Short mmCIF file of C-alpha atoms and ligand atoms in Angstrom, two decimals:
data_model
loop_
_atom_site.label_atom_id
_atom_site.label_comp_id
_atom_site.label_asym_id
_atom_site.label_seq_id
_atom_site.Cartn_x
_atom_site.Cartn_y
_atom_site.Cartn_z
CA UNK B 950 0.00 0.00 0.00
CA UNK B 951 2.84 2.05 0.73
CA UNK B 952 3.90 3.65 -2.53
CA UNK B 953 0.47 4.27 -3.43
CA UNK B 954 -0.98 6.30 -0.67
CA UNK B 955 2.45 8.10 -0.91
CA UNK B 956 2.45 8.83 -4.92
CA UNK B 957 -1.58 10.03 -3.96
CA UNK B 958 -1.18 11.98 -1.43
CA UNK B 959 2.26 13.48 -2.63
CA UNK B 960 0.29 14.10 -6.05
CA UNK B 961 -2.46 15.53 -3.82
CA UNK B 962 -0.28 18.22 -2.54
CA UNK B 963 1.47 19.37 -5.69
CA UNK B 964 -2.18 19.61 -6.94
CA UNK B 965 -3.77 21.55 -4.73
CA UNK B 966 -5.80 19.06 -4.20
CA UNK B 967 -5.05 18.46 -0.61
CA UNK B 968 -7.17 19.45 2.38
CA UNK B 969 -5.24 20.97 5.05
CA UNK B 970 -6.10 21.05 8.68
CA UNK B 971 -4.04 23.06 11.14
CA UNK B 972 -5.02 22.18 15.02
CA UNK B 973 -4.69 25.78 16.73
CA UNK B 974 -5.37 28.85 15.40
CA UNK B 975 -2.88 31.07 18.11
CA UNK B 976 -0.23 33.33 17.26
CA UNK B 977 1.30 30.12 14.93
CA UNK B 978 -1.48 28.59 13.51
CA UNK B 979 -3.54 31.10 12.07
CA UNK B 980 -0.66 33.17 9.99
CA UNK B 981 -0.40 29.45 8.87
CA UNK B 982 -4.17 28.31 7.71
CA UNK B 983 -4.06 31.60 5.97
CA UNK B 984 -0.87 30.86 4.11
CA UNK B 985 -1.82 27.41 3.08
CA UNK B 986 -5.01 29.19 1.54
CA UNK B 987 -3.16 31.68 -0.23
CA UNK B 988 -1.35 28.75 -2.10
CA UNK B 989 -4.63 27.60 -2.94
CA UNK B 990 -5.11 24.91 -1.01
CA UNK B 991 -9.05 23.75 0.92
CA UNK B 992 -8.02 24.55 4.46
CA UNK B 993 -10.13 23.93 7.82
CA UNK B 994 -8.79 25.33 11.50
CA UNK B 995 -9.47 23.29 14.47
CA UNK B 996 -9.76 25.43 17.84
CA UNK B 997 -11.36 24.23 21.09
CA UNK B 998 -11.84 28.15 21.40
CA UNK B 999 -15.24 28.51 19.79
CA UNK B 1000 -14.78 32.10 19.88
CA UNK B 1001 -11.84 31.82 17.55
CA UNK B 1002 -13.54 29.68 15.11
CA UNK B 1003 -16.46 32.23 15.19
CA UNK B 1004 -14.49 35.22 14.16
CA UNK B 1005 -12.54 33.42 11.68
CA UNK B 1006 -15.61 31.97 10.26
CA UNK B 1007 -17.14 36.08 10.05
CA UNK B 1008 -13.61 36.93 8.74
CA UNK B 1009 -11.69 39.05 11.64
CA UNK B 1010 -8.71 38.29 12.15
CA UNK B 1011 -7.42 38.65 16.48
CA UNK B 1012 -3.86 38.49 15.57
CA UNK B 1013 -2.15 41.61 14.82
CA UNK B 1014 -0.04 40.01 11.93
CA UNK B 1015 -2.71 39.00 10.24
CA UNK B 1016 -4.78 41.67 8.34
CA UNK B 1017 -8.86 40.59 9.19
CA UNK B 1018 -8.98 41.76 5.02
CA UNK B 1019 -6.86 38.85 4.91
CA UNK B 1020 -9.20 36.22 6.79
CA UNK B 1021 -12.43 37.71 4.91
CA UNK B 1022 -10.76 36.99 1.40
CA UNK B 1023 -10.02 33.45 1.81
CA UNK B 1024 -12.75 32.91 4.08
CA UNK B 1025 -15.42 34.68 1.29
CA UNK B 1026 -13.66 32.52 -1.38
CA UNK B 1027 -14.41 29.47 0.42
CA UNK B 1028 -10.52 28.65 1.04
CA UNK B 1029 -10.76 28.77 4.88
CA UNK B 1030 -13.26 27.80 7.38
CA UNK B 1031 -12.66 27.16 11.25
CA UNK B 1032 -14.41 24.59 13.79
CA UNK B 1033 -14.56 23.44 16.61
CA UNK B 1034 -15.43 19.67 15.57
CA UNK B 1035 -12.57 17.22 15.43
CA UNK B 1036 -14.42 14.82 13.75
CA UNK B 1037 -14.19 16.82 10.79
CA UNK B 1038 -10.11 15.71 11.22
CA UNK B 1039 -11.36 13.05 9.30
CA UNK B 1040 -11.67 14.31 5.89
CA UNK B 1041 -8.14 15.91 6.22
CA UNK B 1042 -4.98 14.88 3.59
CA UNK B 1043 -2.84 16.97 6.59
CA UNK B 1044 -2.63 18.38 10.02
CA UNK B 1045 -0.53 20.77 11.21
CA UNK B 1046 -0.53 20.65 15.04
CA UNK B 1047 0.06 24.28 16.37
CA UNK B 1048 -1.15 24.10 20.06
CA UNK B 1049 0.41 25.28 22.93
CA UNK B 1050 3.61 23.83 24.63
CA UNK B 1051 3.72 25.29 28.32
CA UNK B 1052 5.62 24.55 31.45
CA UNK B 1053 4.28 23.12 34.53
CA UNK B 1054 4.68 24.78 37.54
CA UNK B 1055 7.66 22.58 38.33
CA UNK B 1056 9.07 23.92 35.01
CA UNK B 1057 8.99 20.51 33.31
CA UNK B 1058 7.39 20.32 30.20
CA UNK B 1059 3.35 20.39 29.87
CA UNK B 1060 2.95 18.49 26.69
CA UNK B 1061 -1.09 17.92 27.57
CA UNK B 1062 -2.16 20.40 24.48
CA UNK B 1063 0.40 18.21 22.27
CA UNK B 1064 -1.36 14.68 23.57
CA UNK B 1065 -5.29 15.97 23.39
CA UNK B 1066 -4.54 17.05 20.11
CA UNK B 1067 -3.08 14.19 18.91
CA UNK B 1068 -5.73 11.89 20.52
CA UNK B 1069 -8.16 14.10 18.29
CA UNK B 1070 -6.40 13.08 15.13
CA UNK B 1071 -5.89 9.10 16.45
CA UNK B 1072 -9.78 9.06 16.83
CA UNK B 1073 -10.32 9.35 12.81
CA UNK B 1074 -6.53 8.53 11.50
CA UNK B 1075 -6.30 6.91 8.37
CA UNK B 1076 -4.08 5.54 5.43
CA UNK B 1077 -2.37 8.10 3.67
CA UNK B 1078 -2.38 10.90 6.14
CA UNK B 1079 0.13 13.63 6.85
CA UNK B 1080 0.67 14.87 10.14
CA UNK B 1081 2.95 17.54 11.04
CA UNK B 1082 3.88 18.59 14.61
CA UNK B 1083 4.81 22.38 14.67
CA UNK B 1084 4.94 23.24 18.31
CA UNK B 1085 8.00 23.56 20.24
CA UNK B 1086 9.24 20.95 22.17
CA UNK B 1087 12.06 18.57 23.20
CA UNK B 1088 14.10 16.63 21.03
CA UNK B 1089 11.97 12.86 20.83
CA UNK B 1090 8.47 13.88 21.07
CA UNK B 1091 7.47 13.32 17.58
CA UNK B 1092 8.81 9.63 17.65
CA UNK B 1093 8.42 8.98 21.32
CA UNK B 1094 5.64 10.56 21.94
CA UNK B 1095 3.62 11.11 18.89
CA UNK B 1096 4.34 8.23 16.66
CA UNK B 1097 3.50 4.99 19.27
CA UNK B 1098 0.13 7.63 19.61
CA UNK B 1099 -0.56 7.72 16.33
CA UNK B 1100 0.39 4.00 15.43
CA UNK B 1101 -1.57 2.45 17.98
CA UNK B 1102 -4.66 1.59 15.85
CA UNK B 1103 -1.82 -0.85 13.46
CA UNK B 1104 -1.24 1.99 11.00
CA UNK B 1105 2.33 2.04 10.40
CA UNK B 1106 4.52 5.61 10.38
CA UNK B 1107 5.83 6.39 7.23
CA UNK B 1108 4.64 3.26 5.16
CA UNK B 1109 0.55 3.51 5.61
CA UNK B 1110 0.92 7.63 7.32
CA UNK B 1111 3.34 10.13 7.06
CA UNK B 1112 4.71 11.83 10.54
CA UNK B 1113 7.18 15.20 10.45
CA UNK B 1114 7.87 17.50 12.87
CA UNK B 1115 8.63 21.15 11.75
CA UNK B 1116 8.98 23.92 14.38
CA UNK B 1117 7.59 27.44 13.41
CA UNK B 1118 9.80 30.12 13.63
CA UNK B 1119 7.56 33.01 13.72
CA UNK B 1120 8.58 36.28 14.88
CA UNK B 1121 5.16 38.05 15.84
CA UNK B 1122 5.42 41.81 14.60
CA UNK B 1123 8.16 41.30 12.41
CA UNK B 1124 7.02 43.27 9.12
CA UNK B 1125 10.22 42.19 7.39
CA UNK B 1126 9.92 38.22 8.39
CA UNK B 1127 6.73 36.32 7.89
CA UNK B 1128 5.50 32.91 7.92
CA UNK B 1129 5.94 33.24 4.15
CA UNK B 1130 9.71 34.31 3.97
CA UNK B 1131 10.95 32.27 6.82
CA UNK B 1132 12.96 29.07 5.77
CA UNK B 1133 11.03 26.03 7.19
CA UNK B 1134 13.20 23.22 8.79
CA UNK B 1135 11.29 19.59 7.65
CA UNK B 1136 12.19 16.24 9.30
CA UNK B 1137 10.08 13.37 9.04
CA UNK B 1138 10.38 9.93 10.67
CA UNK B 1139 11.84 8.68 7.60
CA UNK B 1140 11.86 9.82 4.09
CA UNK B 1141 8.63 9.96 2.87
CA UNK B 1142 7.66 11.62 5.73
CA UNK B 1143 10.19 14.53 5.07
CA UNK B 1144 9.35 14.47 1.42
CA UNK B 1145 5.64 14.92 1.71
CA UNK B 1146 5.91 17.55 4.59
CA UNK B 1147 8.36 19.54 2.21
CA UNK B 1148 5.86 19.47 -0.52
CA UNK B 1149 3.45 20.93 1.73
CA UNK B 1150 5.48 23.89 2.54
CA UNK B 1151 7.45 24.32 -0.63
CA UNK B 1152 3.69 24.91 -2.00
CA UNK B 1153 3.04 27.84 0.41
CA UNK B 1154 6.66 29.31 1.57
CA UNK B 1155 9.82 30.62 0.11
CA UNK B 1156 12.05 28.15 1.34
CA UNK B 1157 12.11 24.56 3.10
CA UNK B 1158 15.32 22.87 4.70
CA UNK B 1159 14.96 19.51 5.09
CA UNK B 1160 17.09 17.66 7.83
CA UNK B 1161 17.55 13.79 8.34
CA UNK B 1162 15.34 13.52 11.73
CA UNK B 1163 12.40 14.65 13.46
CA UNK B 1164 14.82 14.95 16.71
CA UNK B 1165 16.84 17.17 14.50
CA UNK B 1166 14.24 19.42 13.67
CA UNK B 1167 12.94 19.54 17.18
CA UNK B 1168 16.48 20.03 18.52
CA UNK B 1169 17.27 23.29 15.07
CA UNK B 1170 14.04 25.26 17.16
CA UNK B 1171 15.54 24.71 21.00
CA UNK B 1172 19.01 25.58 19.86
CA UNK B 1173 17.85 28.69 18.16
CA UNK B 1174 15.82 30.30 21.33
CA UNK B 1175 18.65 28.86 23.67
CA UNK B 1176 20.94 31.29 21.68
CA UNK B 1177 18.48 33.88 22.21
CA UNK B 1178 18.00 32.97 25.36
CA UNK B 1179 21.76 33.14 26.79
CA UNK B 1180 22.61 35.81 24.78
CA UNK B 1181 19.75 37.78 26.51
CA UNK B 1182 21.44 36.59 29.61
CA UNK B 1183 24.73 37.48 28.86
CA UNK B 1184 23.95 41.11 27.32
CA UNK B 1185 21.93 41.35 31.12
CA UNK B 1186 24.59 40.52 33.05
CA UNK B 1187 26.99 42.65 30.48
CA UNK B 1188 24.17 45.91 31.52
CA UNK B 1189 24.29 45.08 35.36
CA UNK B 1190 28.21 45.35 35.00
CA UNK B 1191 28.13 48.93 33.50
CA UNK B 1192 26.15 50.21 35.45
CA UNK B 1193 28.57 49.61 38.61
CA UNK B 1194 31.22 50.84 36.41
CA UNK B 1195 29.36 53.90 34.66
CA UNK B 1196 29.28 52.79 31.24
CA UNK B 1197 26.56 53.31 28.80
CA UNK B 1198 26.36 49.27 27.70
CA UNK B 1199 23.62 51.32 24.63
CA UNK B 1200 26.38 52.71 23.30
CA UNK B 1201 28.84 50.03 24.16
CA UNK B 1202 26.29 47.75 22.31
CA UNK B 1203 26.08 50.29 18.77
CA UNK B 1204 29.65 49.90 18.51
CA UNK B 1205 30.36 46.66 19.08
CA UNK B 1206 28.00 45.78 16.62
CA UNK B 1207 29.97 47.76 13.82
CA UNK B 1208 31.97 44.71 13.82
CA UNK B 1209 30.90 43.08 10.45
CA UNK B 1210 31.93 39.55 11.61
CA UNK B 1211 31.59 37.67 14.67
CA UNK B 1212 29.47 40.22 16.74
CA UNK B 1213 25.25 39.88 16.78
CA UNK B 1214 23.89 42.09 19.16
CA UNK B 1215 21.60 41.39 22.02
CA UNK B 1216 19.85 44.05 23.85
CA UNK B 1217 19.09 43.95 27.67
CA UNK B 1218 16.11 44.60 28.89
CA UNK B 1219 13.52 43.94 31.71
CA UNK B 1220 13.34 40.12 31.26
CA UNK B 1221 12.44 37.64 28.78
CA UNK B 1222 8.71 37.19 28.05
CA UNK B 1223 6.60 36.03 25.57
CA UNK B 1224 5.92 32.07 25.10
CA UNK B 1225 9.15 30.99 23.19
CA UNK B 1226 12.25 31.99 24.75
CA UNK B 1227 11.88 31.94 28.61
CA UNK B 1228 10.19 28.74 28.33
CA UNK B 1229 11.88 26.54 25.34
CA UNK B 1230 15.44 26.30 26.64
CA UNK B 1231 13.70 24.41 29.97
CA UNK B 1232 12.19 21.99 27.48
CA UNK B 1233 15.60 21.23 26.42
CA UNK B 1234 17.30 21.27 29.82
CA UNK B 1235 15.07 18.93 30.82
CA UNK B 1236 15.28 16.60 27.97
CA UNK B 1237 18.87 16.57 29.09
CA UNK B 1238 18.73 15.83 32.74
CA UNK B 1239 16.92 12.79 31.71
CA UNK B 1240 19.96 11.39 29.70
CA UNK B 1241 22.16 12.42 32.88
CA UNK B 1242 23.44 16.14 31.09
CA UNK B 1243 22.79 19.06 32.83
CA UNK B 1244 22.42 22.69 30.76
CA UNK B 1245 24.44 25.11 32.85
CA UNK B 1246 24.19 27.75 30.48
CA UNK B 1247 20.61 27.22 30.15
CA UNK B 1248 19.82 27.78 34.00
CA UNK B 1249 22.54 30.30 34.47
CA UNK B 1250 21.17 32.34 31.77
CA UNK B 1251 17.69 31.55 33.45
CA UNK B 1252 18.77 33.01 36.77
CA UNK B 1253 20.11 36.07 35.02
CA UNK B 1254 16.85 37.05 32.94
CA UNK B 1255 15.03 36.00 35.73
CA UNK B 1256 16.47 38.64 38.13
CA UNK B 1257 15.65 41.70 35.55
CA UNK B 1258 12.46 42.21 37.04
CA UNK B 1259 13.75 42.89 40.67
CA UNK B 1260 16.70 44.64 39.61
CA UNK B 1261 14.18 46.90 37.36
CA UNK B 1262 12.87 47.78 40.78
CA UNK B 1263 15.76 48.40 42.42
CA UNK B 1264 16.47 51.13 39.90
CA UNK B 1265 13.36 52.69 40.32
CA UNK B 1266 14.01 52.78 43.71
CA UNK B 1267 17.52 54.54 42.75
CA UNK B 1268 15.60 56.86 40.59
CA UNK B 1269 12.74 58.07 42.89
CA UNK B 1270 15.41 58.04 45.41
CA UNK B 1271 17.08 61.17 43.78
CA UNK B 1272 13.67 62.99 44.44
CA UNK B 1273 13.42 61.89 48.38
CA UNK B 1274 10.65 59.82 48.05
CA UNK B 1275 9.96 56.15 48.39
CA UNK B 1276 8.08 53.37 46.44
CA UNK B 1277 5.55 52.88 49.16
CA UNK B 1278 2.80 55.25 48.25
CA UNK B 1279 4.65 56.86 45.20
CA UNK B 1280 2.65 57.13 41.72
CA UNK B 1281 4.31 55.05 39.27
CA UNK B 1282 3.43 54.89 35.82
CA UNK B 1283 4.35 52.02 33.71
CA UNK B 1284 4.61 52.79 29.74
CA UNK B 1285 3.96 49.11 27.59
CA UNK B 1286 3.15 45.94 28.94
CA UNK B 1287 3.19 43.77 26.49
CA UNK B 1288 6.09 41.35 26.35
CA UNK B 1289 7.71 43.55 23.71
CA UNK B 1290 7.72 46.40 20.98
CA UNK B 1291 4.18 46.43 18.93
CA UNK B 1292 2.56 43.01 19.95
CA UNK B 1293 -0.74 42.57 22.12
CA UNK B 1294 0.56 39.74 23.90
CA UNK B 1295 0.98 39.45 27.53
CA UNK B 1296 2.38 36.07 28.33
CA UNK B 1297 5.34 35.95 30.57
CA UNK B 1298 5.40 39.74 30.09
CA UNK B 1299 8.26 41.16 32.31
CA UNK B 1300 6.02 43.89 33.15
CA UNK B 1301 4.07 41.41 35.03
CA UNK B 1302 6.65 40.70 37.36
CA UNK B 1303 7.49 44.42 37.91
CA UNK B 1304 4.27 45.27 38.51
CA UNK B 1305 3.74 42.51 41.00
CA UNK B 1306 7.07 43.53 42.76
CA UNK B 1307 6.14 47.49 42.76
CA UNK B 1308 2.49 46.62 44.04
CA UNK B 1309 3.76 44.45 47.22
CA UNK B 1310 6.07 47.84 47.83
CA UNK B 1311 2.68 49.82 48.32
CA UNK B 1312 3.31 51.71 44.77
CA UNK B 1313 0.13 53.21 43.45
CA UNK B 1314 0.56 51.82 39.97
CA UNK B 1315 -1.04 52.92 36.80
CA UNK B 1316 -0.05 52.60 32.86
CA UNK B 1317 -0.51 52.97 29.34
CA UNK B 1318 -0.70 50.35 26.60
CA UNK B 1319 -2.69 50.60 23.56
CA UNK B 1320 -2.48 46.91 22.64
CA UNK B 1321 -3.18 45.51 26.10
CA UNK B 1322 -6.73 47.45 27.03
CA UNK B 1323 -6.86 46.03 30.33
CA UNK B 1324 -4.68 43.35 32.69
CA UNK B 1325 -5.41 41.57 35.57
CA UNK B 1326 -2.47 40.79 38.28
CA UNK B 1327 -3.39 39.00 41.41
CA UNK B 1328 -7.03 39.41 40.53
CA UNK B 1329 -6.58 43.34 40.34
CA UNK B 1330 -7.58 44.45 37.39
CA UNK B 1331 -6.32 47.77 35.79
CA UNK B 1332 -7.01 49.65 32.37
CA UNK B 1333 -4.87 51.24 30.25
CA UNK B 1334 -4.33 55.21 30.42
CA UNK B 1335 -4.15 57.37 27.30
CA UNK B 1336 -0.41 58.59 27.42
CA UNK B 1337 -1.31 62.27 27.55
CA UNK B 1338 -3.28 62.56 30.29
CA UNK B 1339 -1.22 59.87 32.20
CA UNK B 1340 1.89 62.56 31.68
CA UNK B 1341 -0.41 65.37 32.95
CA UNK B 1342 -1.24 63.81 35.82
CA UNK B 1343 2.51 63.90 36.67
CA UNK B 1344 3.26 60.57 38.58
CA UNK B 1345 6.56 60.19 41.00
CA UNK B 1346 7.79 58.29 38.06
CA UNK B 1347 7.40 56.61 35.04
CA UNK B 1348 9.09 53.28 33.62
CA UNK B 1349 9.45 52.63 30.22
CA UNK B 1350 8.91 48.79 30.31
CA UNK B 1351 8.04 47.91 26.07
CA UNK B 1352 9.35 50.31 23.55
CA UNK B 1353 6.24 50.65 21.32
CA UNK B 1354 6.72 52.25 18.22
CA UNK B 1355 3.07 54.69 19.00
CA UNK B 1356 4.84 56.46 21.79
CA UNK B 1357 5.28 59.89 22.08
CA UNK B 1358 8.67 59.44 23.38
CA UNK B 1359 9.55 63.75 22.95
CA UNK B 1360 6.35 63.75 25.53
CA UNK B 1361 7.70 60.83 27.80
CA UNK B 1362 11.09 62.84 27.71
CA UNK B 1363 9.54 66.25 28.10
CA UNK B 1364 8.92 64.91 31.85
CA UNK B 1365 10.11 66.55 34.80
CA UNK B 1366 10.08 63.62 37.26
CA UNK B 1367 12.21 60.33 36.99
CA UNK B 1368 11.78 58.60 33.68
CA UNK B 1369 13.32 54.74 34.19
CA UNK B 1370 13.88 53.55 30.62
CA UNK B 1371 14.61 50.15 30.57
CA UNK B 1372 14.56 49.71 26.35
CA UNK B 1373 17.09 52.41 25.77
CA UNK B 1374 13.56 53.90 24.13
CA UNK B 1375 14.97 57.29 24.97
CA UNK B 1376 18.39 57.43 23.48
CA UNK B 1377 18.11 61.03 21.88
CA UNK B 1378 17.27 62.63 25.46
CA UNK B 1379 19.51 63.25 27.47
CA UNK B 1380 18.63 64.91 31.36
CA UNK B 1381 19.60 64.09 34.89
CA UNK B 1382 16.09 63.01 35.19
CA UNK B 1383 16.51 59.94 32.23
CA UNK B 1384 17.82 56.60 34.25
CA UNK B 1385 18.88 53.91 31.75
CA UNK B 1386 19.08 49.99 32.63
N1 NAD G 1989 3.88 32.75 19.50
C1 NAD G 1989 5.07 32.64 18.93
O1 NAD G 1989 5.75 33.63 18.66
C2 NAD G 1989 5.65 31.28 18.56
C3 NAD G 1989 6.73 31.24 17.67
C4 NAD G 1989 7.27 30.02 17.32
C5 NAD G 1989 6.75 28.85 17.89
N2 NAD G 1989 5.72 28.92 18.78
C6 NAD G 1989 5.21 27.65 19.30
O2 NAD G 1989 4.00 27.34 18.61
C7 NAD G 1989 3.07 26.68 19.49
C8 NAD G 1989 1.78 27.46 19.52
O3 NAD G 1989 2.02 28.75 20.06
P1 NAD G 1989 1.02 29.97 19.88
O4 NAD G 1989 1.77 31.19 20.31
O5 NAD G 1989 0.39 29.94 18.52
O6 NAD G 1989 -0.08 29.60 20.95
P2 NAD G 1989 -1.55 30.25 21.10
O7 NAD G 1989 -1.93 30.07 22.51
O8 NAD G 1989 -1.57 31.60 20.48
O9 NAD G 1989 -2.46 29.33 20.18
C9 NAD G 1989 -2.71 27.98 20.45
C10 NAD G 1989 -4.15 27.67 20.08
O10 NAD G 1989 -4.35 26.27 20.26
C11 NAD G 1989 -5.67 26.08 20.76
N3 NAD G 1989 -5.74 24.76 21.36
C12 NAD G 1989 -5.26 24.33 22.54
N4 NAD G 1989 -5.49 23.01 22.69
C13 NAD G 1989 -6.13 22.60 21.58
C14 NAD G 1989 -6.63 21.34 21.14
N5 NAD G 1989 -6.48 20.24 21.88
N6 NAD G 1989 -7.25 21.28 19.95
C15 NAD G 1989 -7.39 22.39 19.19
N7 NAD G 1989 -6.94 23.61 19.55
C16 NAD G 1989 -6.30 23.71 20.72
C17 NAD G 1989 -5.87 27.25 21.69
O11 NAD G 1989 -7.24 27.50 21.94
C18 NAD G 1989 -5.18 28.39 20.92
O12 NAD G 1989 -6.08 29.06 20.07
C19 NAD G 1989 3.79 26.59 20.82
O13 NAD G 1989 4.45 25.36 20.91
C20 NAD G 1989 4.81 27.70 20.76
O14 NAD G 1989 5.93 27.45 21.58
C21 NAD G 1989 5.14 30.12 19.10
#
């Protein structure tokens, strides 16, 4: 049966002919269901959110990448509809899975997205299916984890279905680098596996890169945010140095980076956030503990980003300092929330953490975010201020904490009272009043 369902469903793909189901429709998975229906394929997203599937379905989009114009055109043309019915995996010639990969508490990895959705697609598997896994995770999953899933009903991987992993590399508000113009890394459980995932993407983005295992391709995503990751770290610890010795690491950083060769800058900042790089490197640390390696980078680098919060505070402190006053009971204002520059998402946002630490102070806290409307910390929730009357209002100080590109930043520098700027955001200003991480 093999070559058959292989030279179909290959044939399939190249046609157009394929129906595509991505599991997911986040941050990942919707840029992705749109793309596959730009290269004209039939394309169905899978959400247990019905409220997703319901604005896909009326054609607005609620990820900032993607244009709602966007969603309406492929939805009106009958390229893309969304559901909440798994059964409907059935009909599909491929899956993408896109769902979340958290950590646990314990800061092991919570693969229980990963499994559900799988045990969706066992429930209607069938001969000549492709199924890709596209969330982050830990070096084995697809073939550990996955495949004995997926194989359990006597279809055989590779032979009767086709298994790949392929981890999306997605930079959310990157204008320049898209889901289209991203190379996409491809490694199946053996080769027909890579060869019909390729096809898939070679039909819908610029580039694919195929490598000789899923573990590879698992292992290409962790050591990519890892780098991130300890570079992150090491720029940190790099900013916590200067500032003992009263050096501007900005400026150190600019001319470093004039280096043509050998030099990539970082950028500190006030931790890591977002759901790739302060969690992915644990998936791989992990991993490694169980084949007796431990990660020192990886946890030293952890410890680092993970102090950027406090030490955020501590400056503060410094700054309102300088003006006689204390945190307990001063007005603080805190400008962007969101994990970073022009993105609405708040997950493992820094600013969190700051906010958390400032509140248990006794800071009066306020701030301004036009992406993030309103937050909730500790079951508190607060609403973002328009910027101008924030300023007016003239808090003790104010803390740059995400470097949107809206801000007024002549009217955040214009202030009279301590401005903390942890993004560098202010770099033409230049006052006593202006701290810098
Ligand atoms: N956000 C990024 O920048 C980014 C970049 C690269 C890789 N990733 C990885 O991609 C994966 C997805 O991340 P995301 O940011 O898109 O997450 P997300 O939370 O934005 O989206 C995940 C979606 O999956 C849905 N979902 C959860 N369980 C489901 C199930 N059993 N069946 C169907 N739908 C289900 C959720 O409702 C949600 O809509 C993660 O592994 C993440 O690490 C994310």
């Amino acid at each position: 049966m093999s070559s058959t369902v292989f030279a179909t469903l290959l044939d399939r793909i190249q046609s157009r002919r394929a129906s595509v189901g991505v599991i997911g429709l986040g941050y990942v998975g919707l840029p992705l269901a749109v793309e596959f229906a730009h290269a004209g394929f039939d394309v169905t997203g899978f959400d247990v959110d019905a409220g997703k599937t319901t604005e896909i379905n009326a054609g607005r989009s609620y990820i900032p990448d993607v244009p709602s114009a966007e969603v309406a055109a492929v939805v009106q043309a009958g390229r893309l509809k969304a559901t909440t019915d798994m059964c409907l995996l059935a009909g599909m010639d491929a899956i993408d899975i896109c769902v979340p990969t958290p950590l646990r508490k314990t800061k092991d990895p919570d693969l229980s997205y990963v499994i559900r959705a799988v045990e969706a697609v066992v429930a209607t598997v069938k001969p000549g299916q492709l199924v890709i896994l596209e969330s982050t995770t830990y070096p084995g999953t697809t073939d550990e984890v996955v495949q004995p899933m997926l194989e359990a009903k006597g279809l055989r991987a590779d032979v009767d279905f086709f298994l790949a992993f392929s981890p999306e590399r997605v930079d959310p508000g990157n204008q320049r680098f898209t889901t289209k113009n991203i190379p996409k890394i491809v490694g199946g459980v053996g080769p027909s596996s890579t060869d019909a995932a390729a096809a898939l993407y070679e039909s819908s983005v610029e580039r694919v890169v195929r490598v000789s295992s899923t573990r590879v391709a698992e292992m290409v995503k962790l050591l990519e945010n890892t780098f991130r990751a300890v570079n992150i770290g090491l720029v940190n610890e790099i900013a916590l140095m200067c500032h003992k010795m009263n050096i501007n690491v900005w400026e150190v950083i600019d001319a470093a980076k004039t280096k043509p060769f050998g030099f990539m800058p970082f950028y500190p900042g006030p931790g890591l956030g977002g759901h790739c790089i302060p969690i992915d490197p644990f998936y791989l640390s992990w991993k490694a503990r169980q084949s007796g390696f431990e990660c020192r980078f990886i946890e030293l680098a952890g410890q680092v980003n993970a102090s950027m919060p406090a030490y955020v505070v501590e400056r503060i402190a410094e700054a309102l300092n300088t003006v006689k006053k204390p945190i307990n009971g001063s007005r603080i204002h805190l400008i962007g929330v969101a994990y970073k520059r022009d993105v609405n998402d708040l997950r493992e946002s820094p600013a969190l953490d700051v906010i958390e630490l400032l509140a248990k102070r006794g800071a009066a806290l306020s701030y301004t975010d036009p992406f993030v409307p309103e937050l909730n910390h500790g079951g508190h929730v607060m609403k973002s201020v328009e910027l101008a009357a924030a300023l007016e209002s003239s808090p003790d100080c104010t803390v740059i904490c995400t470097d949107h590109s809206v801000f007024d930043y002549a009217m955040i520098a214009a202030a009279t009272t301590p401005v903390v700027d942890t993004r560098n955001a202010l770099q033409q200003y230049d006052a006593s009043n202006i701290f810098r991480l």
